């Protein structure tokens, strides 16, 4: 087990996703500040946050629970990204880049969950 959450590879990738989401949402319309901008940022940041919270739990079962929440938040993030594309807040290049990143995080989360179940 890692000595700090910062050494967990899936956390690193999820943190990168959050940073990228914050960067692209800076250009969203001002009237979305408390709408889609906030929801997208919240769902994206929930992914590494739940990884960190689960990491500090005492059992693998508890950790798995938080990884499941992280995975659910990741799916929510994917929807918010699609909505952002459809509303023309993201261009295709931004959307594809972020979607690729969410897919990578998802695969890493799945692998980490399988490892903890073993």
Backbone as numpy.savetxt, mean C-alpha at the origin, in Angstrom:
# Nx Ny Nz CAx CAy CAz Cx Cy Cz
13.77 -13.26 11.78 12.92 -12.07 11.78 13.81 -10.83 11.78
13.38 -9.82 11.10 14.13 -8.56 11.02 14.21 -7.91 12.39
15.28 -7.16 12.62 15.46 -6.47 13.90 14.63 -5.20 13.98
14.25 -4.68 12.85 13.41 -3.49 12.78 12.52 -3.61 11.55
11.36 -2.99 11.62 10.45 -3.06 10.48 11.09 -2.52 9.21
12.07 -1.64 9.35 12.72 -1.06 8.17 13.50 -2.10 7.37
13.77 -3.26 7.95 14.48 -4.33 7.26 13.54 -5.32 6.58
12.25 -5.09 6.67 11.28 -5.97 6.03 11.10 -5.49 4.58
11.46 -6.33 3.64 11.47 -5.93 2.22 10.11 -5.45 1.73
9.04 -6.14 2.13 7.72 -5.72 1.67 7.34 -4.37 2.26
7.80 -4.08 3.47 7.56 -2.75 4.05 8.27 -1.69 3.19
9.52 -1.95 2.81 10.28 -1.00 1.99 9.53 -0.67 0.70
9.03 -1.72 0.05 8.33 -1.52 -1.23 7.01 -0.79 -1.00
6.30 -1.13 0.07 5.03 -0.46 0.38 5.27 1.01 0.74
6.35 1.28 1.43 6.71 2.66 1.77 6.98 3.46 0.49
7.66 2.85 -0.45 7.92 3.50 -1.75 6.60 3.83 -2.44
5.64 2.91 -2.36 4.32 3.15 -2.94 3.67 4.38 -2.32
3.73 4.49 -1.00 3.13 5.65 -0.32 3.79 6.95 -0.78
5.11 6.95 -0.84 5.81 8.15 -1.29 5.39 8.54 -2.70
5.26 7.55 -3.57 4.85 7.82 -4.95 3.40 8.32 -5.02
2.53 7.74 -4.19 1.13 8.19 -4.16 1.06 9.64 -3.70
1.80 9.98 -2.66 1.80 11.37 -2.19 2.29 12.31 -3.29
3.29 11.87 -4.03 3.84 12.72 -5.09 2.80 12.98 -6.19
2.13 11.94 -6.66 1.17 12.14 -7.76 -0.10 12.85 -7.30
-0.49 12.66 -6.06 -1.74 13.29 -5.60 -1.57 14.78 -5.32
-0.34 15.26 -5.27 -0.12 16.71 -5.10 -0.76 17.51 -6.24
-0.90 16.89 -7.39 -1.45 17.60 -8.54 -2.95 17.33 -8.75
-3.56 16.59 -7.84 -5.00 16.35 -7.94 -5.74 17.68 -7.71
-6.95 17.79 -8.22 -7.71 19.03 -8.01 -7.89 19.36 -6.52
-7.88 20.63 -6.22 -8.01 21.08 -4.82 -9.32 20.62 -4.20
-10.38 20.51 -5.01 -11.66 20.09 -4.44 -11.68 18.61 -4.07
-10.62 17.88 -4.40 -10.49 16.47 -4.00 -9.65 16.31 -2.73
-9.21 17.41 -2.15 -8.32 17.35 -0.98 -8.87 16.44 0.11
-10.15 16.56 0.40 -10.76 15.74 1.46 -11.54 14.56 0.89
-11.44 14.38 -0.42 -12.13 13.29 -1.09 -11.14 12.23 -1.54
-11.00 12.12 -2.85 -10.16 11.07 -3.42 -8.69 11.19 -3.00
-8.18 12.39 -2.93 -6.78 12.56 -2.51 -6.56 11.95 -1.13
-7.41 12.30 -0.19 -7.28 11.78 1.18 -7.50 10.28 1.23
-8.48 9.77 0.48 -8.76 8.34 0.51 -7.62 7.53 -0.09
-7.07 8.00 -1.19 -5.95 7.30 -1.83 -4.73 7.30 -0.93
-4.43 8.43 -0.35 -3.29 8.51 0.56 -3.50 7.62 1.79
-4.71 7.63 2.32 -5.01 6.83 3.51 -4.91 5.33 3.22
-5.49 4.88 2.11 -5.44 3.45 1.81 -4.01 3.00 1.51
-3.25 3.82 0.78 -1.86 3.47 0.49 -1.02 3.42 1.75
-1.18 4.41 2.62 -0.36 4.44 3.84 -0.77 3.36 4.83
-1.97 2.84 4.70 -2.42 1.75 5.56 -1.62 0.47 5.32
-1.10 0.31 4.13 -0.36 -0.92 3.80 0.91 -1.04 4.66
1.86 -0.12 4.58 3.05 -0.26 5.43 2.74 -0.08 6.92
1.72 0.70 7.23 1.35 0.90 8.64 0.93 -0.42 9.27
0.13 -1.20 8.57 -0.31 -2.48 9.11 0.81 -3.51 9.15
1.74 -3.42 8.22 2.92 -4.29 8.28 3.70 -3.99 9.56
3.89 -2.72 9.85 4.63 -2.31 11.06 3.89 -2.75 12.32
2.58 -2.51 12.35 1.82 -2.89 13.54 1.85 -4.40 13.76
1.69 -5.16 12.69 1.74 -6.62 12.81 3.11 -7.12 13.25
4.15 -6.46 12.77 5.52 -6.84 13.12 5.74 -6.83 14.63
5.10 -5.89 15.32 5.30 -5.76 16.77 4.39 -6.69 17.58
3.53 -7.44 16.93 2.66 -8.37 17.65 3.47 -9.58 18.09
2.96 -10.26 19.09 3.71 -11.35 19.73 3.60 -12.68 19.02
2.62 -12.84 18.14 2.46 -14.14 17.49 2.36 -13.99 15.97
2.71 -15.06 15.28 2.57 -15.07 13.82 1.11 -14.92 13.42
0.20 -15.49 14.21 -1.23 -15.39 13.92 -1.66 -13.92 13.91
-1.22 -13.17 14.90 -1.55 -11.74 14.95 -0.90 -10.99 13.78
0.35 -11.32 13.49 1.05 -10.69 12.38 0.30 -10.95 11.08
-0.14 -12.19 10.87 -0.89 -12.54 9.67 -2.17 -11.73 9.55
-2.82 -11.50 10.68 -4.04 -10.69 10.67 -3.76 -9.30 10.11
-2.68 -8.68 10.55 -2.35 -7.34 10.08 -1.86 -7.35 8.63
-1.20 -8.43 8.22 -0.81 -8.53 6.81 -2.04 -8.66 5.93
-3.07 -9.33 6.43 -4.32 -9.43 5.69 -4.98 -8.06 5.54
-4.95 -7.27 6.60 -5.49 -5.91 6.52 -4.68 -5.08 5.52
-3.36 -5.24 5.55 -2.50 -4.53 4.59 -2.88 -4.91 3.16
-3.13 -6.19 2.93 -3.50 -6.67 1.61 -4.84 -6.08 1.17
-5.78 -5.99 2.10 -7.08 -5.39 1.79 -6.92 -3.91 1.45
-6.09 -3.22 2.19 -5.84 -1.80 1.91 -5.17 -1.63 0.55
-4.34 -2.58 0.18 -3.68 -2.53 -1.12 -4.72 -2.62 -2.25
-5.71 -3.50 -2.08 -6.77 -3.61 -3.09 -7.58 -2.32 -3.17
-7.85 -1.73 -2.02 -8.55 -0.45 -1.99 -7.74 0.61 -2.75
-6.44 0.59 -2.55 -5.56 1.53 -3.25 -5.64 1.33 -4.76
-5.68 0.08 -5.20 -5.79 -0.20 -6.64 -7.06 0.40 -7.21
-8.15 0.29 -6.46 -9.40 0.88 -6.95 -9.28 2.41 -7.04
-8.73 3.02 -6.01 -8.58 4.48 -6.01 -7.69 4.93 -7.17
-6.69 4.14 -7.50 -5.84 4.48 -8.65 -6.62 4.40 -9.95
-7.44 3.36 -10.09 -8.27 3.22 -11.29 -9.24 4.39 -11.41
-9.87 4.75 -10.30 -10.78 5.89 -10.30 -10.05 7.17 -10.69
-8.85 7.33 -10.18 -8.04 8.51 -10.51 -7.71 8.56 -11.99
-7.44 7.40 -12.58 -7.20 7.33 -14.02 -8.47 7.71 -14.79
-9.59 7.11 -14.40 -10.85 7.37 -15.10 -11.28 8.83 -15.01
-10.94 9.47 -13.91 -11.26 10.89 -13.73 -10.21 11.81 -14.37
-9.20 11.20 -14.98 -8.11 11.93 -15.65 -7.21 12.70 -14.69
-7.16 12.24 -13.43 -6.23 12.84 -12.46 -4.85 12.21 -12.61
-4.81 10.99 -13.15 -3.55 10.30 -13.46 -3.50 10.05 -14.95
-2.31 10.11 -15.53 -2.18 9.70 -16.92 -1.87 8.20 -16.95
-1.90 7.60 -18.13 -1.69 6.16 -18.25 -0.34 5.71 -17.71
0.69 6.50 -17.96 2.03 6.15 -17.50 2.09 6.11 -15.98
1.55 7.12 -15.33 1.53 7.16 -13.86 0.73 5.98 -13.31
-0.43 5.76 -13.91 -1.29 4.66 -13.46 -0.58 3.32 -13.58
0.00 3.04 -14.72 0.68 1.75 -14.95 1.86 1.57 -14.00
2.60 2.64 -13.77 3.75 2.56 -12.86 3.28 2.24 -11.44
2.24 2.92 -10.99 1.73 2.68 -9.63 1.06 1.32 -9.53
0.37 0.91 -10.58 -0.27 -0.41 -10.56 0.78 -1.51 -10.51
1.86 -1.35 -11.25 2.96 -2.32 -11.20 3.53 -2.40 -9.79
3.69 -1.27 -9.16 4.19 -1.24 -7.78 3.23 -1.93 -6.83
1.93 -1.70 -6.98 0.96 -2.38 -6.11 0.99 -3.88 -6.35
1.16 -4.30 -7.59 1.25 -5.73 -7.88 2.48 -6.35 -7.23
3.59 -5.64 -7.26 4.81 -6.14 -6.63 4.63 -6.26 -5.11
4.02 -5.25 -4.51 3.75 -5.30 -3.07 2.82 -6.46 -2.76
1.80 -6.65 -3.57 0.86 -7.75 -3.36 1.52 -9.11 -3.40
2.40 -9.32 -4.37 3.12 -10.60 -4.46 4.02 -10.80 -3.25
4.67 -9.73 -2.82 5.55 -9.83 -1.66 4.74 -10.10 -0.39
3.59 -9.46 -0.25 2.73 -9.71 0.91 2.28 -11.17 0.93
1.87 -11.68 -0.22 1.44 -13.07 -0.31 2.56 -14.01 0.11
3.75 -13.78 -0.42 4.90 -14.62 -0.07 5.22 -14.55 1.41
5.14 -13.37 1.98 5.42 -13.19 3.41 4.37 -13.91 4.24
3.11 -13.83 3.83 2.04 -14.53 4.54 2.27 -16.04 4.48
2.65 -16.55 3.32 2.90 -17.99 3.18 4.06 -18.43 4.07
5.08 -17.60 4.15 6.25 -17.92 4.99 5.85 -17.99 6.46
5.01 -17.07 6.91 4.58 -17.07 8.31 3.66 -18.24 8.62
2.91 -18.70 7.63 2.00 -19.83 7.83 2.74 -21.15 7.93
3.95 -21.20 7.35 4.72 -22.47 7.30 5.24 -22.88 8.67
